[in-house]
mmCIF file of C-alpha atoms in Angstrom:
data_model
loop_
_atom_site.group_PDB
_atom_site.id
_atom_site.type_symbol
_atom_site.label_atom_id
_atom_site.label_comp_id
_atom_site.label_asym_id
_atom_site.label_seq_id
_atom_site.Cartn_x
_atom_site.Cartn_y
_atom_site.Cartn_z
ATOM 1 C CA LYS A 1 -4.427 9.666 -12.066
ATOM 2 C CA GLN A 2 -0.564 8.778 -11.900
ATOM 3 C CA GLU A 3 -0.408 4.919 -11.095
ATOM 4 C CA VAL A 4 3.046 3.199 -10.226
ATOM 5 C CA THR A 5 3.818 -0.104 -10.350
ATOM 6 C CA GLN A 6 7.552 -1.986 -9.515
ATOM 7 C CA ILE A 7 8.246 -5.733 -10.635
ATOM 8 C CA PRO A 8 9.307 -7.705 -9.170
ATOM 9 C CA ALA A 9 7.314 -7.891 -6.256
ATOM 10 C CA ALA A 10 9.939 -9.901 -4.357
ATOM 11 C CA LEU A 11 13.797 -10.508 -5.137
ATOM 12 C CA SER A 12 16.196 -13.049 -3.333
ATOM 13 C CA VAL A 13 19.809 -12.749 -4.874
ATOM 14 C CA PRO A 14 23.393 -14.475 -3.674
ATOM 15 C CA GLU A 15 25.435 -11.988 -2.232
ATOM 16 C CA GLY A 16 27.455 -10.333 -4.849
ATOM 17 C CA GLU A 17 25.046 -10.197 -7.505
ATOM 18 C CA ASN A 18 24.148 -7.529 -9.388
ATOM 19 C CA LEU A 19 20.647 -6.426 -9.970
ATOM 20 C CA VAL A 20 17.757 -4.410 -11.477
ATOM 21 C CA LEU A 21 14.504 -3.180 -10.302
ATOM 22 C CA ASN A 22 11.842 -2.190 -12.647
ATOM 23 C CA CYS A 23 9.452 0.789 -11.891
ATOM 24 C CA SER A 24 7.069 1.932 -14.369
ATOM 25 C CA PHE A 25 4.744 4.959 -14.172
ATOM 26 C CA THR A 26 1.507 5.743 -15.939
ATOM 27 C CA ASP A 27 1.812 9.163 -16.566
ATOM 28 C CA SER A 28 4.854 10.664 -17.943
ATOM 29 C CA ALA A 29 4.582 14.500 -17.078
ATOM 30 C CA ILE A 30 6.199 13.957 -13.761
ATOM 31 C CA TYR A 31 8.473 16.325 -12.022
ATOM 32 C CA ASN A 32 11.084 13.993 -10.102
ATOM 33 C CA LEU A 33 11.549 10.565 -9.774
ATOM 34 C CA GLN A 34 12.499 9.380 -6.417
ATOM 35 C CA TRP A 35 14.398 5.661 -5.064
ATOM 36 C CA PHE A 36 14.004 5.388 -1.207
ATOM 37 C CA ARG A 37 14.824 2.613 0.893
ATOM 38 C CA GLN A 38 12.271 0.958 3.775
ATOM 39 C CA ASP A 39 14.259 -0.948 6.549
ATOM 40 C CA PRO A 40 11.418 -3.338 8.749
ATOM 41 C CA GLY A 41 9.913 -0.825 11.202
ATOM 42 C CA LYS A 42 11.726 1.958 10.145
ATOM 43 C CA GLY A 43 10.697 4.989 7.902
ATOM 44 C CA LEU A 44 12.004 5.787 4.425
ATOM 45 C CA THR A 45 15.596 6.537 3.318
ATOM 46 C CA SER A 46 16.112 8.623 0.126
ATOM 47 C CA LEU A 47 18.501 7.156 -2.190
ATOM 48 C CA LEU A 48 18.350 9.161 -5.220
ATOM 49 C CA LEU A 49 16.615 11.154 -6.814
ATOM 50 C CA ILE A 50 16.308 12.393 -10.697
ATOM 51 C CA GLN A 51 14.710 15.138 -12.125
ATOM 52 C CA SER A 52 12.554 15.122 -15.593
ATOM 53 C CA SER A 53 15.565 16.481 -17.278
ATOM 54 C CA GLN A 54 17.684 14.357 -16.620
ATOM 55 C CA ARG A 55 18.494 10.685 -17.618
ATOM 56 C CA GLU A 56 20.247 8.588 -14.941
ATOM 57 C CA GLN A 57 21.922 9.039 -10.958
ATOM 58 C CA THR A 58 24.778 7.463 -9.388
ATOM 59 C CA SER A 59 25.516 7.180 -5.842
ATOM 60 C CA GLY A 60 28.372 4.514 -4.947
ATOM 61 C CA ARG A 61 27.089 1.201 -5.637
ATOM 62 C CA LEU A 62 23.632 2.228 -7.138
ATOM 63 C CA ASN A 63 22.629 3.742 -10.454
ATOM 64 C CA ALA A 64 18.957 4.723 -11.612
ATOM 65 C CA SER A 65 18.240 5.627 -14.641
ATOM 66 C CA LEU A 66 15.499 7.559 -16.050
ATOM 67 C CA ASP A 67 13.002 7.060 -19.182
ATOM 68 C CA LYS A 68 10.717 9.263 -18.898
ATOM 69 C CA SER A 69 8.951 9.007 -22.775
ATOM 70 C CA SER A 70 8.609 4.990 -21.676
ATOM 71 C CA GLY A 71 7.233 5.940 -18.118
ATOM 72 C CA ARG A 72 9.992 3.534 -17.116
ATOM 73 C CA SER A 73 12.946 3.350 -14.129
ATOM 74 C CA THR A 74 15.107 1.565 -13.285
ATOM 75 C CA LEU A 75 17.745 0.687 -9.521
ATOM 76 C CA TYR A 76 20.531 -1.030 -10.258
ATOM 77 C CA ILE A 77 22.232 -2.555 -7.698
ATOM 78 C CA ALA A 78 26.176 -3.760 -8.541
ATOM 79 C CA ALA A 79 27.958 -6.358 -5.885
ATOM 80 C CA SER A 80 24.712 -6.834 -3.908
ATOM 81 C CA GLN A 81 25.831 -7.289 -0.217
ATOM 82 C CA PRO A 82 23.345 -8.654 2.977
ATOM 83 C CA GLY A 83 23.047 -4.473 4.425
ATOM 84 C CA ASP A 84 21.466 -4.106 0.918
ATOM 85 C CA SER A 85 18.659 -6.260 1.822
ATOM 86 C CA ALA A 86 15.190 -3.827 2.227
ATOM 87 C CA THR A 87 12.484 -2.840 1.046
ATOM 88 C CA TYR A 88 12.577 -0.742 -2.426
ATOM 89 C CA LEU A 89 10.394 2.228 -3.095
ATOM 90 C CA CYS A 90 9.813 3.780 -6.300
ATOM 91 C CA ALA A 91 7.649 7.236 -5.904
ATOM 92 C CA VAL A 92 7.075 10.085 -8.237
ATOM 93 C CA ARG A 93 5.892 13.417 -8.513
ATOM 94 C CA THR A 94 3.914 14.478 -10.870
ATOM 95 C CA SER A 95 3.724 17.877 -12.437
ATOM 96 C CA GLY A 96 0.994 20.232 -12.101
ATOM 97 C CA GLY A 97 -0.645 21.824 -9.280
ATOM 98 C CA SER A 98 -0.526 19.195 -6.887
ATOM 99 C CA ASN A 99 3.531 18.497 -7.340
ATOM 100 C CA TYR A 100 4.263 17.767 -3.873
ATOM 101 C CA LYS A 101 2.338 15.190 -4.150
ATOM 102 C CA LEU A 102 4.390 11.552 -3.980
ATOM 103 C CA THR A 103 3.067 8.610 -5.878
ATOM 104 C CA PHE A 104 4.528 5.660 -4.521
ATOM 105 C CA GLY A 105 4.548 1.832 -6.239
ATOM 106 C CA LYS A 106 4.582 -1.233 -3.790
ATOM 107 C CA GLY A 107 7.562 -1.634 -3.677
ATOM 108 C CA THR A 108 10.385 -4.737 -4.224
ATOM 109 C CA LEU A 109 11.411 -6.736 -0.969
ATOM 110 C CA LEU A 110 15.344 -7.671 -1.492
ATOM 111 C CA THR A 111 16.624 -10.111 -0.183
ATOM 112 C CA VAL A 112 20.624 -10.873 -0.487
ATOM 113 C CA ASN A 113 21.806 -14.040 1.099
ATOM 114 C CA PRO A 114 25.050 -14.823 2.246
ATOM 115 C CA ASN B 1 19.876 19.178 12.875
ATOM 116 C CA ALA B 2 17.447 16.127 13.992
ATOM 117 C CA GLY B 3 15.255 14.228 11.304
ATOM 118 C CA VAL B 4 11.652 14.159 11.195
ATOM 119 C CA MET B 5 10.257 12.867 14.600
ATOM 120 C CA GLN B 6 7.022 11.010 15.087
ATOM 121 C CA ASN B 7 5.653 9.156 18.278
ATOM 122 C CA PRO B 8 4.270 7.416 19.255
ATOM 123 C CA ARG B 9 6.439 4.646 17.415
ATOM 124 C CA HIS B 10 3.377 2.216 18.376
ATOM 125 C CA LEU B 11 0.315 2.539 19.408
ATOM 126 C CA VAL B 12 -2.617 0.569 19.850
ATOM 127 C CA ARG B 13 -6.286 1.224 20.262
ATOM 128 C CA ARG B 14 -9.365 -0.753 20.334
ATOM 129 C CA ARG B 15 -12.434 -0.255 17.880
ATOM 130 C CA GLY B 16 -14.184 2.909 18.863
ATOM 131 C CA GLN B 17 -11.163 5.283 20.664
ATOM 132 C CA GLU B 18 -9.627 7.700 19.371
ATOM 133 C CA ALA B 19 -5.899 8.480 18.143
ATOM 134 C CA ARG B 20 -3.620 10.952 18.007
ATOM 135 C CA LEU B 21 -0.307 10.674 15.648
ATOM 136 C CA ARG B 22 2.283 13.584 16.305
ATOM 137 C CA CYS B 23 4.842 14.723 13.947
ATOM 138 C CA SER B 24 7.562 17.199 14.635
ATOM 139 C CA PRO B 25 9.318 18.636 10.885
ATOM 140 C CA MET B 26 13.266 19.045 10.962
ATOM 141 C CA LYS B 27 13.813 22.577 12.071
ATOM 142 C CA GLY B 28 13.292 24.767 9.571
ATOM 143 C CA HIS B 29 10.564 23.080 7.800
ATOM 144 C CA SER B 30 7.424 24.628 7.400
ATOM 145 C CA HIS B 31 5.437 22.124 4.893
ATOM 146 C CA VAL B 32 4.208 18.957 5.939
ATOM 147 C CA TYR B 33 2.729 15.730 4.467
ATOM 148 C CA TRP B 34 1.109 12.664 5.851
ATOM 149 C CA TYR B 35 1.061 9.217 4.066
ATOM 150 C CA ARG B 36 -0.465 6.109 5.421
ATOM 151 C CA GLN B 37 0.819 2.923 3.920
ATOM 152 C CA LEU B 38 -2.055 -0.404 4.582
ATOM 153 C CA PRO B 39 -0.826 -3.531 4.852
ATOM 154 C CA GLU B 40 0.512 -5.008 1.391
ATOM 155 C CA GLU B 41 0.310 -1.647 -0.024
ATOM 156 C CA GLY B 42 1.788 1.582 -1.018
ATOM 157 C CA LEU B 43 2.405 4.408 0.621
ATOM 158 C CA LYS B 44 -0.820 6.904 -0.359
ATOM 159 C CA PHE B 45 -0.876 10.782 0.320
ATOM 160 C CA MET B 46 -3.087 11.855 2.595
ATOM 161 C CA VAL B 47 -2.838 15.441 3.482
ATOM 162 C CA TYR B 48 -0.500 18.706 3.088
ATOM 163 C CA LEU B 49 -0.277 20.960 5.682
ATOM 164 C CA GLN B 50 1.637 24.018 6.252
ATOM 165 C CA LYS B 51 1.654 26.571 9.769
ATOM 166 C CA GLU B 52 -2.255 26.482 10.441
ATOM 167 C CA ASN B 53 -3.243 26.314 6.917
ATOM 168 C CA ILE B 54 -4.371 22.849 5.522
ATOM 169 C CA ILE B 55 -3.338 22.989 1.839
ATOM 170 C CA ASP B 56 -4.591 19.910 0.386
ATOM 171 C CA GLU B 57 -6.776 16.640 2.944
ATOM 172 C CA SER B 58 -7.785 15.207 -0.851
ATOM 173 C CA GLY B 59 -6.170 11.920 0.412
ATOM 174 C CA MET B 60 -7.765 11.917 3.781
ATOM 175 C CA PRO B 61 -11.321 9.594 4.650
ATOM 176 C CA LYS B 62 -13.759 11.943 4.754
ATOM 177 C CA GLU B 63 -15.134 10.668 8.000
ATOM 178 C CA ARG B 64 -13.075 10.610 11.716
ATOM 179 C CA PHE B 65 -9.714 11.600 9.464
ATOM 180 C CA SER B 66 -8.756 15.157 11.149
ATOM 181 C CA ALA B 67 -5.118 16.932 10.834
ATOM 182 C CA GLU B 68 -3.275 20.205 11.834
ATOM 183 C CA PHE B 69 -0.259 21.749 11.654
ATOM 184 C CA PRO B 70 -0.491 24.710 14.645
ATOM 185 C CA LYS B 71 1.653 27.899 14.994
ATOM 186 C CA GLU B 72 2.941 25.979 17.958
ATOM 187 C CA GLY B 73 4.148 22.435 18.490
ATOM 188 C CA PRO B 74 3.759 19.202 16.307
ATOM 189 C CA SER B 75 1.588 18.302 13.411
ATOM 190 C CA ILE B 76 -1.490 16.005 14.682
ATOM 191 C CA LEU B 77 -3.311 13.998 12.628
ATOM 192 C CA ARG B 78 -6.315 12.564 14.608
ATOM 193 C CA ILE B 79 -8.308 9.321 13.752
ATOM 194 C CA GLN B 80 -11.882 9.180 15.757
ATOM 195 C CA GLN B 81 -13.560 5.788 16.205
ATOM 196 C CA VAL B 82 -11.558 4.270 14.425
ATOM 197 C CA VAL B 83 -11.934 0.733 13.371
ATOM 198 C CA ARG B 84 -9.638 -2.228 12.238
ATOM 199 C CA GLY B 85 -9.289 -1.119 8.707
ATOM 200 C CA ASP B 86 -7.389 2.076 10.397
ATOM 201 C CA SER B 87 -4.438 -0.684 10.899
ATOM 202 C CA ALA B 88 -1.566 0.852 8.928
ATOM 203 C CA ALA B 89 1.740 2.732 8.958
ATOM 204 C CA TYR B 90 1.163 6.516 8.955
ATOM 205 C CA PHE B 91 4.252 8.297 7.794
ATOM 206 C CA CYS B 92 5.070 11.998 8.057
ATOM 207 C CA ALA B 93 7.758 13.705 6.277
ATOM 208 C CA SER B 94 8.456 17.417 5.781
ATOM 209 C CA SER B 95 10.444 19.807 3.379
ATOM 210 C CA PRO B 96 11.745 23.253 4.026
ATOM 211 C CA ALA B 97 9.565 24.412 0.783
ATOM 212 C CA VAL B 98 6.899 23.276 -1.360
ATOM 213 C CA PHE B 99 9.210 23.261 -4.349
ATOM 214 C CA GLN B 100 12.197 21.412 -2.448
ATOM 215 C CA GLU B 101 13.294 18.711 -4.290
ATOM 216 C CA THR B 102 13.089 16.071 -1.222
ATOM 217 C CA GLN B 103 10.531 15.349 1.721
ATOM 218 C CA TYR B 104 12.152 13.751 4.194
ATOM 219 C CA PHE B 105 10.229 10.911 6.226
ATOM 220 C CA GLY B 106 9.871 10.381 10.049
ATOM 221 C CA PRO B 107 9.961 6.793 11.029
ATOM 222 C CA GLY B 108 6.186 6.466 11.210
ATOM 223 C CA THR B 109 3.646 5.449 13.722
ATOM 224 C CA ARG B 110 2.353 1.453 13.767
ATOM 225 C CA LEU B 111 -0.849 1.933 14.742
ATOM 226 C CA LEU B 112 -3.174 -1.547 15.482
ATOM 227 C CA VAL B 113 -6.646 -1.435 16.225
ATOM 228 C CA LEU B 114 -8.017 -4.840 17.944
#
């Protein structure tokens, strides 16, 4: 059974700092891994999706890496801004017959202080 | 193209009442997924539906919960005789095909059972 863990559970940083969020998963047979952003009372916004054959994806100030063999992914946020404050969720799609299911971590609550 | 729509956004029910949550997928999407986010927990897969068919309901409690996606109209998640433990955010996602890389999420319905 796939399990996804995110560390830390919460993170508070001053504006302008670079930061790393961590995600680990127990079953390395994944189809892809996705990072989402969740704002309070809102839905999920997809940030980056990494296919199992890829090592990283970049979008603006965000960079996500994937090490499938070790079951780890990191989300790097450069030059953080107060608008980046949100909960960041990591989700994997495990290979196999039920690969439509997303398995989520509990998230990292990020606060960027002005 | 409007995104995934869910209503109501907030729903308050007393114990023993019924809750009906609606999800309208994005235009052209025929695959719908429901996830539940309990307080302090990650999102958990509940059910996957295509038009008029339940494909996988393995994540849905056996009692009191049901889901449908009729030929016409939105997908409905129905919870009968609600209990306080049903209080959660319920998210719907849709995709145009099961192997579509991304599931697009709605804003969620926050259910509070008094």
